[in-house]
Amino acid sequence: MRLAVILGFTALALGSNALYTKQSRKFPEGFVFGTATASYQIEGAWNEDGKSENIWDHITHNKPHVIADQSNGDITADSYHKYKRDVEMMRELGLDAYRFSLSWSRILPSGFTNEINQAGVDFYNNYINEMIKYNIQPMISLYHWDLPQKLQELGGFANPLVVEWFEDYARVAYELFGDRVKDWITFNEPKEVCYHGYGATNLAPQLNSAGVGDYLCAKNLVIAHAKAYHAYNNDFKPSQGGRCGITIAVTSLEPLTDSDEDEAAAEMHRQAEWGLYAEPIFSEQGGFPKEFSERVAAKSKAQGYPRSRLPEFTEEEKAYVKGSADFFGINHYTSRLISANEYKGEHPVPSMYDDIDTGEFVPADWPTSASTWLFQAPNSLYNVLTHMHKRYSGPVLYVTENGWSTGEGLQDDERVQYYRAALEGALDALDEGVRLEKYMAWSLMDNFEWMRGYTERFGLYEVDFTSPERTRTPRKSALVYKHIVANRMIDHNYEPASLDITIDEGY
Ligand code: NOJ
């Protein structure tokens, strides 16, 4: 990285070939480019053909006021009916792969495997087969936040039995689709599931059980992941030959200053934000992160709890979970600077943020997006990829999401700039030996952005949510991404002549 920057500056000093050094770097042979989406965010058809209610149907229908524009995913981009157009867009972009998720309640309406909904299975078979027809590798997330409501009513991820429910569901999916799907992601963004859904009210099911529910969820979810991994590894991988991993949201968390206190604070923050899910699976020692577990145990005791609010793993559980992933899926968007003493907010007691007790800072010169949480920090994808590489001794990494939000509109230069910078970071990390194999841009198209409804757009394609056809139109970023995918390199001088997009030979 440093070398590349120095070369970049040298080139700049040399004049017109200024960008040559960077432009000449290619992604390695076999590198996989794709885009990502999720079932509730794009499918619609919320109650069609036997699908049952999930927690997002439930919350959007029963508490519409909690969604920024009181919208829902009843129809959203209507991919349930428009899936052929989705695949056509993948071909227009020249993608190698596409990441999407299965709707548990579309396949198993009761939540359990007593009844398999054939219409739901047909939909996913059609979607997958359409991709395969055009050489696009499907990558499936089993769980992208839409738990069947009936399972939520039984406690959802706070109920330890969720590990069995999830394993049963995963086995059905491997059995049905594993002949064609070679990349399986058990969970998408566990912290967002557990912290935002169980520990706060930022996502369904809005349990707001801060510092208790989120930790119960964390333990159960990690074990559910391991169960689904072992099921694949033992009973499907030998014949199907694919991989199974997990996707964790990794924000780049750097110390505000180079003081030891700030470094320790940044590390505590990392352990809580994503270490809670990554350490049990990818670390040498296994189990929840050490300093953070000790902190929660001490705080719990001082607060009068009879045991730590963060349930420990047994030695047997630790061993079962450790190493249970063939790849580490990273969703990366943004960064924060962490301070031991400054910028501390008032956090509820107990809560995860009170447990870590650090301050967060965002410099004023980091570009801002349409989302309050999303800033563009220099080198953040590079920092995250190299950090994970070192911390976990070089696991296979996939970037399973990376993206930028804007309002409506097709001229999305900020998104173009964000993707180019992030992909330069990926190249820098590859230069240093990081085992990054795949990169999925979030998102193929605009979709239902959870609590923000349709007010924030992440798509390479804009979706007209007012048209019955849910017309999809490429943005400038779609043309730029297509150019990167086709040439396997980033041409910073490329300006699409128009926003017309066509399918190139071979797709
Ligand atoms: C990560 C989530 O996986 C996805 O569902 C969401 O839309 C993006 N972040 C953007 O917020």
Coordinates of C-alpha atoms and ligand atoms in Angstrom, one line a residue:
M1 CA 0.0 0.0 0.0
R2 CA 2.6 2.5 1.1
L3 CA 4.7 1.6 -1.9
A4 CA 1.7 2.1 -4.2
V5 CA 1.0 5.5 -2.7
I6 CA 4.7 6.6 -3.2
L7 CA 4.6 5.3 -6.8
G8 CA 1.4 7.2 -7.3
F9 CA 2.9 10.4 -6.1
T10 CA 6.1 9.9 -8.2
A11 CA 3.9 9.3 -11.2
L12 CA 1.9 12.4 -10.5
A13 CA 5.2 14.4 -10.4
L14 CA 6.1 13.0 -13.8
G15 CA 3.1 14.6 -15.5
S16 CA 0.7 13.1 -18.0
N17 CA 1.2 9.5 -17.2
A18 CA 0.2 10.3 -13.7
L19 CA -2.3 7.6 -13.2
Y20 CA -0.4 4.9 -15.2
T21 CA 1.0 3.1 -12.2
K22 CA -2.4 2.6 -10.5
Q23 CA -4.2 1.9 -13.8
S24 CA -1.8 -0.9 -14.7
R25 CA -2.6 -3.0 -11.7
K26 CA -5.0 -5.8 -12.5
F27 CA -7.1 -8.0 -10.3
P28 CA -5.7 -11.5 -10.3
E29 CA -6.8 -14.3 -12.6
G30 CA -10.0 -15.9 -11.3
F31 CA -11.0 -12.9 -9.1
V32 CA -14.8 -12.9 -8.8
F33 CA -16.8 -9.7 -9.2
G34 CA -20.5 -9.6 -8.3
T35 CA -23.3 -7.7 -6.6
A36 CA -25.4 -8.5 -3.6
T37 CA -29.0 -8.2 -2.5
A38 CA -31.3 -9.7 0.2
S39 CA -34.7 -11.4 0.0
Y40 CA -36.9 -9.0 2.0
Q41 CA -35.2 -6.0 0.4
I42 CA -36.0 -7.0 -3.2
E43 CA -38.5 -9.8 -3.6
G44 CA -41.9 -8.4 -2.6
A45 CA -44.7 -11.0 -3.0
W46 CA -44.9 -11.0 0.7
N47 CA -47.9 -13.2 1.0
E48 CA -48.0 -14.9 -2.4
D49 CA -47.9 -18.6 -3.2
G50 CA -47.8 -19.8 0.4
K51 CA -45.1 -17.6 1.9
S52 CA -45.8 -16.9 5.6
E53 CA -45.2 -13.7 7.6
N54 CA -41.7 -12.8 8.7
I55 CA -40.5 -10.3 11.2
W56 CA -40.2 -7.5 8.7
D57 CA -43.7 -8.1 7.3
H58 CA -44.8 -8.0 10.9
I59 CA -43.1 -4.8 11.9
T60 CA -43.9 -2.9 8.7
H61 CA -47.6 -3.8 8.9
N62 CA -48.1 -3.4 12.6
K63 CA -45.8 -0.4 13.3
P64 CA -45.4 1.5 10.0
H65 CA -44.4 4.6 11.8
V66 CA -41.0 3.1 12.7
I67 CA -40.0 3.1 9.0
A68 CA -38.8 6.5 7.8
D69 CA -41.3 6.8 4.9
Q70 CA -43.9 4.3 6.4
S71 CA -43.1 2.0 3.6
N72 CA -42.6 -1.8 3.5
G73 CA -41.3 -4.6 1.4
D74 CA -44.7 -5.9 0.2
I75 CA -43.7 -5.3 -3.4
T76 CA -40.4 -3.5 -3.2
A77 CA -38.4 -4.2 -6.4
D78 CA -40.7 -7.1 -7.2
S79 CA -37.9 -9.5 -7.9
Y80 CA -40.2 -12.4 -7.2
H81 CA -41.8 -11.6 -10.6
K82 CA -39.0 -9.7 -12.2
Y83 CA -36.1 -12.1 -11.6
K84 CA -35.3 -12.5 -15.3
R85 CA -34.7 -8.8 -15.5
D86 CA -32.4 -9.1 -12.5
V87 CA -30.4 -11.7 -14.3
E88 CA -30.4 -9.6 -17.4
M89 CA -28.9 -6.7 -15.4
M90 CA -26.2 -9.1 -14.1
R91 CA -25.4 -9.9 -17.7
E92 CA -25.3 -6.2 -18.6
L93 CA -22.8 -5.7 -15.9
G94 CA -20.8 -8.8 -16.9
L95 CA -20.9 -10.2 -13.4
D96 CA -19.2 -13.4 -12.4
A97 CA -21.4 -14.0 -9.3
Y98 CA -24.5 -12.8 -7.5
R99 CA -25.1 -12.9 -3.8
F100 CA -28.8 -13.1 -2.7
S101 CA -30.6 -14.5 0.3
L102 CA -33.3 -17.1 0.8
S103 CA -36.6 -16.1 2.5
W104 CA -36.9 -18.7 5.3
S105 CA -40.7 -18.1 5.5
R106 CA -41.1 -18.6 1.7
I107 CA -39.5 -22.0 1.8
L108 CA -40.7 -23.2 5.3
P109 CA -44.0 -21.4 6.1
S110 CA -44.2 -22.8 9.6
G111 CA -40.6 -22.0 10.2
F112 CA -40.0 -25.8 10.6
T113 CA -39.3 -28.5 8.0
N114 CA -42.7 -30.2 8.4
E115 CA -43.9 -28.4 5.2
I116 CA -41.8 -27.3 2.3
N117 CA -43.5 -24.7 0.1
Q118 CA -42.9 -25.9 -3.5
A119 CA -43.8 -22.5 -5.0
G120 CA -41.0 -20.9 -3.0
V121 CA -38.6 -23.6 -4.0
D122 CA -39.6 -23.2 -7.6
F123 CA -38.9 -19.4 -7.5
Y124 CA -35.3 -20.0 -6.2
N125 CA -34.7 -22.8 -8.7
N126 CA -35.8 -20.5 -11.5
Y127 CA -33.6 -17.6 -10.2
I128 CA -30.6 -19.9 -9.8
N129 CA -31.1 -21.7 -13.1
E130 CA -31.3 -18.4 -14.9
M131 CA -28.0 -17.4 -13.4
I132 CA -26.3 -20.7 -14.2
K133 CA -27.5 -20.4 -17.8
Y134 CA -25.4 -17.3 -18.2
N135 CA -22.4 -18.5 -16.1
I136 CA -23.1 -16.4 -13.1
Q137 CA -22.2 -18.2 -9.8
P138 CA -25.0 -18.0 -7.2
M139 CA -23.9 -17.2 -3.7
I140 CA -26.6 -17.7 -1.1
S141 CA -27.1 -16.1 2.3
L142 CA -29.3 -18.4 4.4
Y143 CA -30.3 -15.6 6.8
H144 CA -30.5 -12.0 5.9
W145 CA -32.7 -10.8 8.8
D146 CA -36.2 -12.1 7.9
L147 CA -37.0 -14.7 10.5
P148 CA -40.4 -16.4 10.2
Q149 CA -42.6 -14.5 12.6
K150 CA -43.8 -17.7 14.2
L151 CA -40.2 -18.5 15.3
Q152 CA -39.9 -15.0 16.7
E153 CA -42.9 -15.6 18.8
L154 CA -41.0 -18.6 20.3
G155 CA -38.2 -16.3 21.2
G156 CA -36.2 -16.1 18.0
F157 CA -32.5 -15.9 18.6
A158 CA -33.0 -15.6 22.3
N159 CA -34.2 -19.2 22.4
P160 CA -31.3 -21.7 22.4
L161 CA -33.4 -24.0 20.2
V162 CA -32.9 -21.7 17.3
V163 CA -29.7 -23.6 16.7
E164 CA -31.8 -26.7 15.7
W165 CA -34.3 -24.7 13.8
F166 CA -31.6 -23.1 11.8
E167 CA -29.7 -26.3 11.1
D168 CA -32.9 -28.0 9.9
Y169 CA -33.6 -25.1 7.5
A170 CA -30.0 -25.0 6.3
R171 CA -30.1 -28.7 5.5
V172 CA -33.2 -28.2 3.4
A173 CA -31.5 -25.4 1.4
Y174 CA -28.3 -27.5 0.8
E175 CA -30.4 -30.4 -0.3
L176 CA -32.5 -28.4 -2.7
F177 CA -29.9 -26.0 -4.2
G178 CA -26.4 -27.3 -3.3
D179 CA -26.0 -29.1 -6.6
R180 CA -25.6 -25.6 -8.2
V181 CA -24.7 -23.3 -5.3
K182 CA -21.1 -23.5 -4.2
D183 CA -20.9 -20.5 -1.7
W184 CA -23.1 -20.6 1.4
I185 CA -23.2 -17.8 3.9
T186 CA -25.0 -18.8 7.1
F187 CA -25.7 -15.4 8.6
N188 CA -25.5 -11.9 7.3
E189 CA -24.2 -9.4 9.8
P190 CA -24.8 -11.0 13.2
K191 CA -24.1 -7.9 15.2
E192 CA -26.9 -6.1 13.3
V193 CA -29.2 -9.0 14.0
C194 CA -28.4 -9.2 17.7
Y195 CA -27.4 -5.7 18.8
H196 CA -29.9 -3.7 16.6
G197 CA -32.7 -6.2 16.8
Y198 CA -32.4 -7.6 20.3
G199 CA -30.3 -5.0 22.1
A200 CA -31.9 -1.9 20.6
T201 CA -34.7 -0.8 18.3
N202 CA -32.9 -0.1 15.1
L203 CA -34.1 -3.3 13.4
A204 CA -36.8 -5.9 13.8
P205 CA -37.8 -7.3 16.2
Q206 CA -36.9 -4.2 18.2
L207 CA -36.7 -6.0 21.5
N208 CA -34.6 -3.3 23.2
S209 CA -33.1 -5.7 25.7
A210 CA -29.9 -3.8 25.9
G211 CA -26.8 -5.6 27.2
V212 CA -28.8 -8.8 27.8
G213 CA -30.9 -9.9 24.8
D214 CA -28.1 -9.0 22.3
Y215 CA -25.7 -11.2 24.2
L216 CA -28.0 -14.2 24.4
C217 CA -28.6 -13.8 20.7
A218 CA -24.9 -13.6 20.0
K219 CA -24.2 -17.0 21.7
N220 CA -27.1 -18.7 20.1
L221 CA -26.4 -17.3 16.6
V222 CA -22.8 -18.3 16.7
I223 CA -23.6 -21.8 17.7
A224 CA -26.4 -21.9 15.0
H225 CA -23.8 -20.9 12.5
A226 CA -21.4 -23.6 13.6
K227 CA -24.2 -26.2 13.4
A228 CA -25.1 -25.2 9.8
Y229 CA -21.4 -25.2 8.9
H230 CA -20.8 -28.7 10.3
A231 CA -24.0 -30.0 8.6
Y232 CA -22.6 -28.8 5.3
N233 CA -19.0 -29.9 6.0
N234 CA -20.0 -33.4 7.0
D235 CA -23.0 -34.2 4.9
F236 CA -22.9 -32.1 1.8
K237 CA -19.4 -30.8 1.0
P238 CA -18.1 -34.3 0.2
S239 CA -20.6 -34.6 -2.7
Q240 CA -21.3 -30.9 -3.5
G241 CA -17.8 -29.5 -3.1
G242 CA -18.7 -26.0 -2.1
R243 CA -17.8 -23.7 0.8
C244 CA -19.6 -22.5 3.8
G245 CA -18.8 -19.3 5.8
I246 CA -20.3 -16.3 7.5
T247 CA -20.6 -12.6 6.7
I248 CA -19.7 -10.1 9.4
A249 CA -20.0 -6.3 9.1
V250 CA -16.5 -4.9 9.8
T251 CA -16.2 -1.2 10.3
S252 CA -12.7 0.1 10.3
L253 CA -12.1 1.1 13.9
E254 CA -8.8 3.1 14.4
P255 CA -7.5 4.8 17.5
L256 CA -8.1 8.6 17.5
T257 CA -4.4 9.2 18.6
D258 CA -1.5 6.9 18.9
S259 CA -1.7 6.8 22.7
D260 CA -1.9 3.3 24.3
E261 CA -5.2 4.3 25.9
D262 CA -6.8 5.0 22.5
E263 CA -5.3 1.8 20.9
A264 CA -6.8 -0.2 23.8
A265 CA -10.1 1.6 23.4
A266 CA -10.1 0.8 19.7
E267 CA -9.4 -2.8 20.4
M268 CA -12.2 -3.0 23.0
H269 CA -14.5 -1.5 20.4
R270 CA -13.5 -4.0 17.7
Q271 CA -14.0 -6.9 20.1
A272 CA -17.5 -5.8 20.8
E273 CA -18.6 -4.7 17.4
W274 CA -17.4 -7.6 15.3
G275 CA -15.1 -9.6 17.5
L276 CA -18.0 -11.1 19.4
Y277 CA -18.8 -13.0 16.2
A278 CA -15.5 -13.3 14.5
E279 CA -13.3 -14.4 17.5
P280 CA -15.2 -17.6 18.4
I281 CA -14.9 -18.8 14.7
F282 CA -11.6 -17.4 13.4
S283 CA -9.3 -16.9 16.4
E284 CA -6.7 -19.4 17.7
Q285 CA -8.1 -19.5 21.2
G286 CA -11.8 -19.6 20.3
G287 CA -14.6 -18.3 22.5
F288 CA -15.7 -14.7 23.0
P289 CA -13.0 -12.0 22.9
K290 CA -11.1 -12.0 26.2
E291 CA -10.9 -8.4 27.3
F292 CA -14.4 -7.7 26.3
S293 CA -15.8 -10.8 28.1
E294 CA -13.9 -9.8 31.2
R295 CA -15.2 -6.3 31.0
V296 CA -18.8 -7.5 30.7
A297 CA -18.4 -10.0 33.5
A298 CA -17.0 -7.3 35.9
K299 CA -19.7 -4.8 35.0
S300 CA -22.4 -7.4 35.4
K301 CA -21.2 -8.2 38.8
A302 CA -21.0 -4.6 39.9
Q303 CA -24.5 -4.1 38.5
G304 CA -25.8 -6.9 40.8
Y305 CA -26.3 -9.6 38.1
P306 CA -25.8 -13.1 39.4
R307 CA -23.7 -14.0 36.4
S308 CA -22.2 -12.3 33.4
R309 CA -24.8 -10.9 31.0
L310 CA -22.6 -12.3 28.2
P311 CA -23.1 -16.1 28.4
E312 CA -19.8 -18.0 28.1
F313 CA -19.2 -20.9 25.8
T314 CA -18.5 -24.3 27.4
E315 CA -15.1 -25.8 26.3
E316 CA -17.0 -28.2 24.1
E317 CA -18.9 -25.4 22.4
K318 CA -15.7 -23.4 21.9
A319 CA -14.1 -26.3 20.1
Y320 CA -17.2 -27.0 18.0
V321 CA -17.3 -23.4 16.8
K322 CA -13.6 -22.8 16.3
G323 CA -12.6 -23.0 12.7
S324 CA -16.2 -23.4 11.5
A325 CA -15.8 -21.4 8.2
D326 CA -14.3 -21.9 4.8
F327 CA -14.2 -18.2 4.2
F328 CA -14.7 -14.9 6.1
G329 CA -17.3 -12.7 4.4
I330 CA -16.8 -9.1 5.2
N331 CA -19.4 -6.4 4.7
H332 CA -17.5 -3.2 4.7
Y333 CA -18.9 0.3 4.5
T334 CA -17.3 2.8 6.9
S335 CA -14.9 3.8 9.6
R336 CA -14.7 5.5 13.0
L337 CA -11.9 6.9 15.2
I338 CA -12.1 5.6 18.7
S339 CA -11.0 7.5 21.9
A340 CA -10.6 6.2 25.4
N341 CA -11.7 9.5 27.0
E342 CA -13.3 11.9 24.5
Y343 CA -16.6 12.0 22.6
K344 CA -18.3 9.6 25.0
G345 CA -22.0 9.5 24.7
E346 CA -24.5 8.6 27.3
H347 CA -25.4 5.0 26.9
P348 CA -28.1 3.1 28.6
V349 CA -27.0 0.9 31.5
P350 CA -26.6 -1.9 30.9
S351 CA -25.8 -1.9 27.2
M352 CA -23.0 -3.0 24.9
Y353 CA -21.9 0.6 24.3
D354 CA -21.9 1.2 28.1
D355 CA -19.9 -2.0 28.5
I356 CA -17.2 -0.9 26.1
D357 CA -17.3 2.7 27.2
T358 CA -15.3 4.4 24.4
G359 CA -15.9 7.5 22.4
E360 CA -16.4 7.6 18.6
F361 CA -15.2 10.4 16.3
V362 CA -15.8 11.2 12.6
P363 CA -13.5 13.8 11.1
A364 CA -15.4 16.6 9.4
D365 CA -13.5 16.1 6.1
W366 CA -14.7 12.5 5.6
P367 CA -17.3 12.6 2.7
T368 CA -20.8 12.0 3.8
S369 CA -23.5 9.8 2.1
A370 CA -27.3 9.8 2.3
S371 CA -27.0 7.6 5.4
T372 CA -26.2 9.1 8.8
W373 CA -23.8 6.3 9.6
L374 CA -21.9 6.1 6.3
F375 CA -18.7 8.1 5.8
Q376 CA -15.9 7.6 3.4
A377 CA -12.6 7.3 5.3
P378 CA -9.3 7.0 3.6
N379 CA -8.1 3.4 3.1
S380 CA -10.8 1.9 5.1
L381 CA -11.4 -1.3 3.1
Y382 CA -7.6 -1.7 2.9
N383 CA -7.3 -1.3 6.7
V384 CA -10.0 -3.9 7.3
L385 CA -8.7 -6.5 4.9
T386 CA -5.1 -6.3 6.1
H387 CA -6.3 -6.3 9.8
M388 CA -8.3 -9.5 9.3
H389 CA -5.5 -11.1 7.3
K390 CA -3.0 -10.5 10.2
R391 CA -5.4 -11.1 13.0
Y392 CA -6.7 -14.4 11.8
S393 CA -3.6 -15.8 10.0
G394 CA -4.7 -15.3 6.4
P395 CA -8.2 -16.7 6.0
V396 CA -9.9 -16.7 2.6
L397 CA -11.7 -13.4 2.5
Y398 CA -14.7 -12.4 0.4
V399 CA -16.0 -8.8 0.4
T400 CA -19.7 -9.8 0.5
E401 CA -20.9 -6.1 0.6
N402 CA -19.5 -2.7 -0.1
G403 CA -21.4 0.3 -1.2
W404 CA -22.5 3.9 -0.9
S405 CA -25.9 5.6 -0.5
T406 CA -27.3 8.5 -2.4
G407 CA -30.7 10.0 -3.1
E408 CA -32.5 9.4 -6.3
G409 CA -30.7 10.2 -9.6
L410 CA -28.6 8.5 -12.2
Q411 CA -25.4 10.7 -12.0
D412 CA -23.9 9.2 -8.9
D413 CA -20.3 10.5 -9.1
E414 CA -19.9 10.0 -5.3
R415 CA -20.7 6.3 -5.6
V416 CA -18.2 6.0 -8.5
Q417 CA -15.6 7.7 -6.5
Y418 CA -16.3 5.5 -3.4
Y419 CA -16.1 2.2 -5.5
R420 CA -12.9 3.2 -7.2
A421 CA -11.2 4.1 -3.9
A422 CA -12.5 0.9 -2.2
L423 CA -11.3 -1.2 -5.1
E424 CA -7.9 0.5 -5.0
G425 CA -7.8 -0.6 -1.4
A426 CA -8.6 -4.1 -2.4
L427 CA -5.7 -4.1 -4.9
D428 CA -3.4 -2.7 -2.3
A429 CA -4.4 -5.5 0.1
L430 CA -4.0 -8.1 -2.7
D431 CA -0.5 -6.7 -3.3
E432 CA 0.3 -7.5 0.3
G433 CA -0.8 -11.1 0.0
V434 CA -4.3 -10.8 1.5
R435 CA -6.3 -13.8 0.3
L436 CA -9.2 -11.8 -1.1
E437 CA -11.1 -13.9 -3.7
K438 CA -14.4 -12.2 -4.3
Y439 CA -16.0 -8.8 -4.2
M440 CA -19.7 -8.1 -4.2
A441 CA -21.0 -4.5 -4.6
W442 CA -24.0 -3.6 -2.6
S443 CA -26.3 -3.4 -4.4
L444 CA -27.4 -4.6 -7.8
M445 CA -30.4 -2.2 -7.5
D446 CA -32.2 0.1 -5.1
N447 CA -34.2 -1.7 -2.5
F448 CA -36.0 -1.5 0.8
E449 CA -33.3 -0.1 3.2
W450 CA -34.9 -1.4 6.4
M451 CA -35.8 1.4 8.8
R452 CA -34.9 4.0 6.2
G453 CA -37.5 2.5 3.7
Y454 CA -36.8 3.9 0.2
T455 CA -35.2 7.1 1.4
E456 CA -31.7 5.9 0.9
R457 CA -30.5 4.4 -2.4
F458 CA -27.6 1.9 -2.7
G459 CA -28.2 0.6 -6.2
L460 CA -26.0 0.4 -9.3
Y461 CA -29.4 0.4 -10.9
E462 CA -32.1 2.9 -9.9
V463 CA -35.5 1.3 -9.3
D464 CA -38.6 3.3 -10.0
F465 CA -40.8 2.2 -7.1
T466 CA -43.8 4.2 -8.4
S467 CA -44.0 2.2 -11.7
P468 CA -45.9 -1.1 -11.8
E469 CA -43.0 -2.5 -13.8
R470 CA -40.5 -1.4 -11.1
T471 CA -38.3 -0.2 -14.0
R472 CA -34.6 -0.6 -13.4
T473 CA -32.3 2.0 -15.0
P474 CA -28.5 1.9 -14.8
R475 CA -26.7 4.7 -13.0
K476 CA -23.3 6.0 -14.0
S477 CA -21.8 3.7 -11.3
A478 CA -23.2 0.7 -13.2
L479 CA -21.3 1.6 -16.3
V480 CA -18.1 2.2 -14.3
Y481 CA -18.4 -1.1 -12.5
K482 CA -19.1 -2.9 -15.7
H483 CA -15.9 -1.3 -17.1
I484 CA -13.9 -2.5 -14.1
V485 CA -15.3 -6.0 -14.3
A486 CA -14.6 -6.3 -18.0
N487 CA -11.1 -4.9 -17.8
R488 CA -10.2 -6.3 -14.4
M489 CA -8.7 -3.0 -13.5
I490 CA -9.7 0.5 -12.4
D491 CA -9.4 3.2 -15.1
H492 CA -9.8 6.5 -13.2
N493 CA -10.1 8.3 -16.5
Y494 CA -13.0 6.3 -17.8
E495 CA -16.1 8.4 -18.4
P496 CA -19.1 6.5 -19.9
A497 CA -20.2 8.2 -23.1
S498 CA -23.9 7.6 -22.1
L499 CA -25.8 5.6 -19.6
D500 CA -26.8 3.1 -22.3
I501 CA -25.9 -0.4 -21.2
T502 CA -25.9 -3.5 -23.3
I503 CA -25.1 -7.2 -22.9
D504 CA -21.6 -7.9 -24.2
E505 CA -20.6 -11.0 -26.2
G506 CA -20.3 -14.0 -24.0
Y507 CA -23.0 -13.1 -21.5
Ligands
NOJ1 C1 -25.7 -4.2 5.2 C2 -26.9 -5.0 5.1 O1 -26.5 -6.4 5.0 C3 -27.8 -4.6 4.0 O2 -29.0 -5.3 4.1 C4 -28.0 -3.1 4.0 O3 -29.0 -2.7 3.0 C5 -26.7 -2.5 3.8 N1 -25.9 -2.8 4.9 C6 -26.8 -1.0 3.6 O4 -27.2 -0.4 4.8

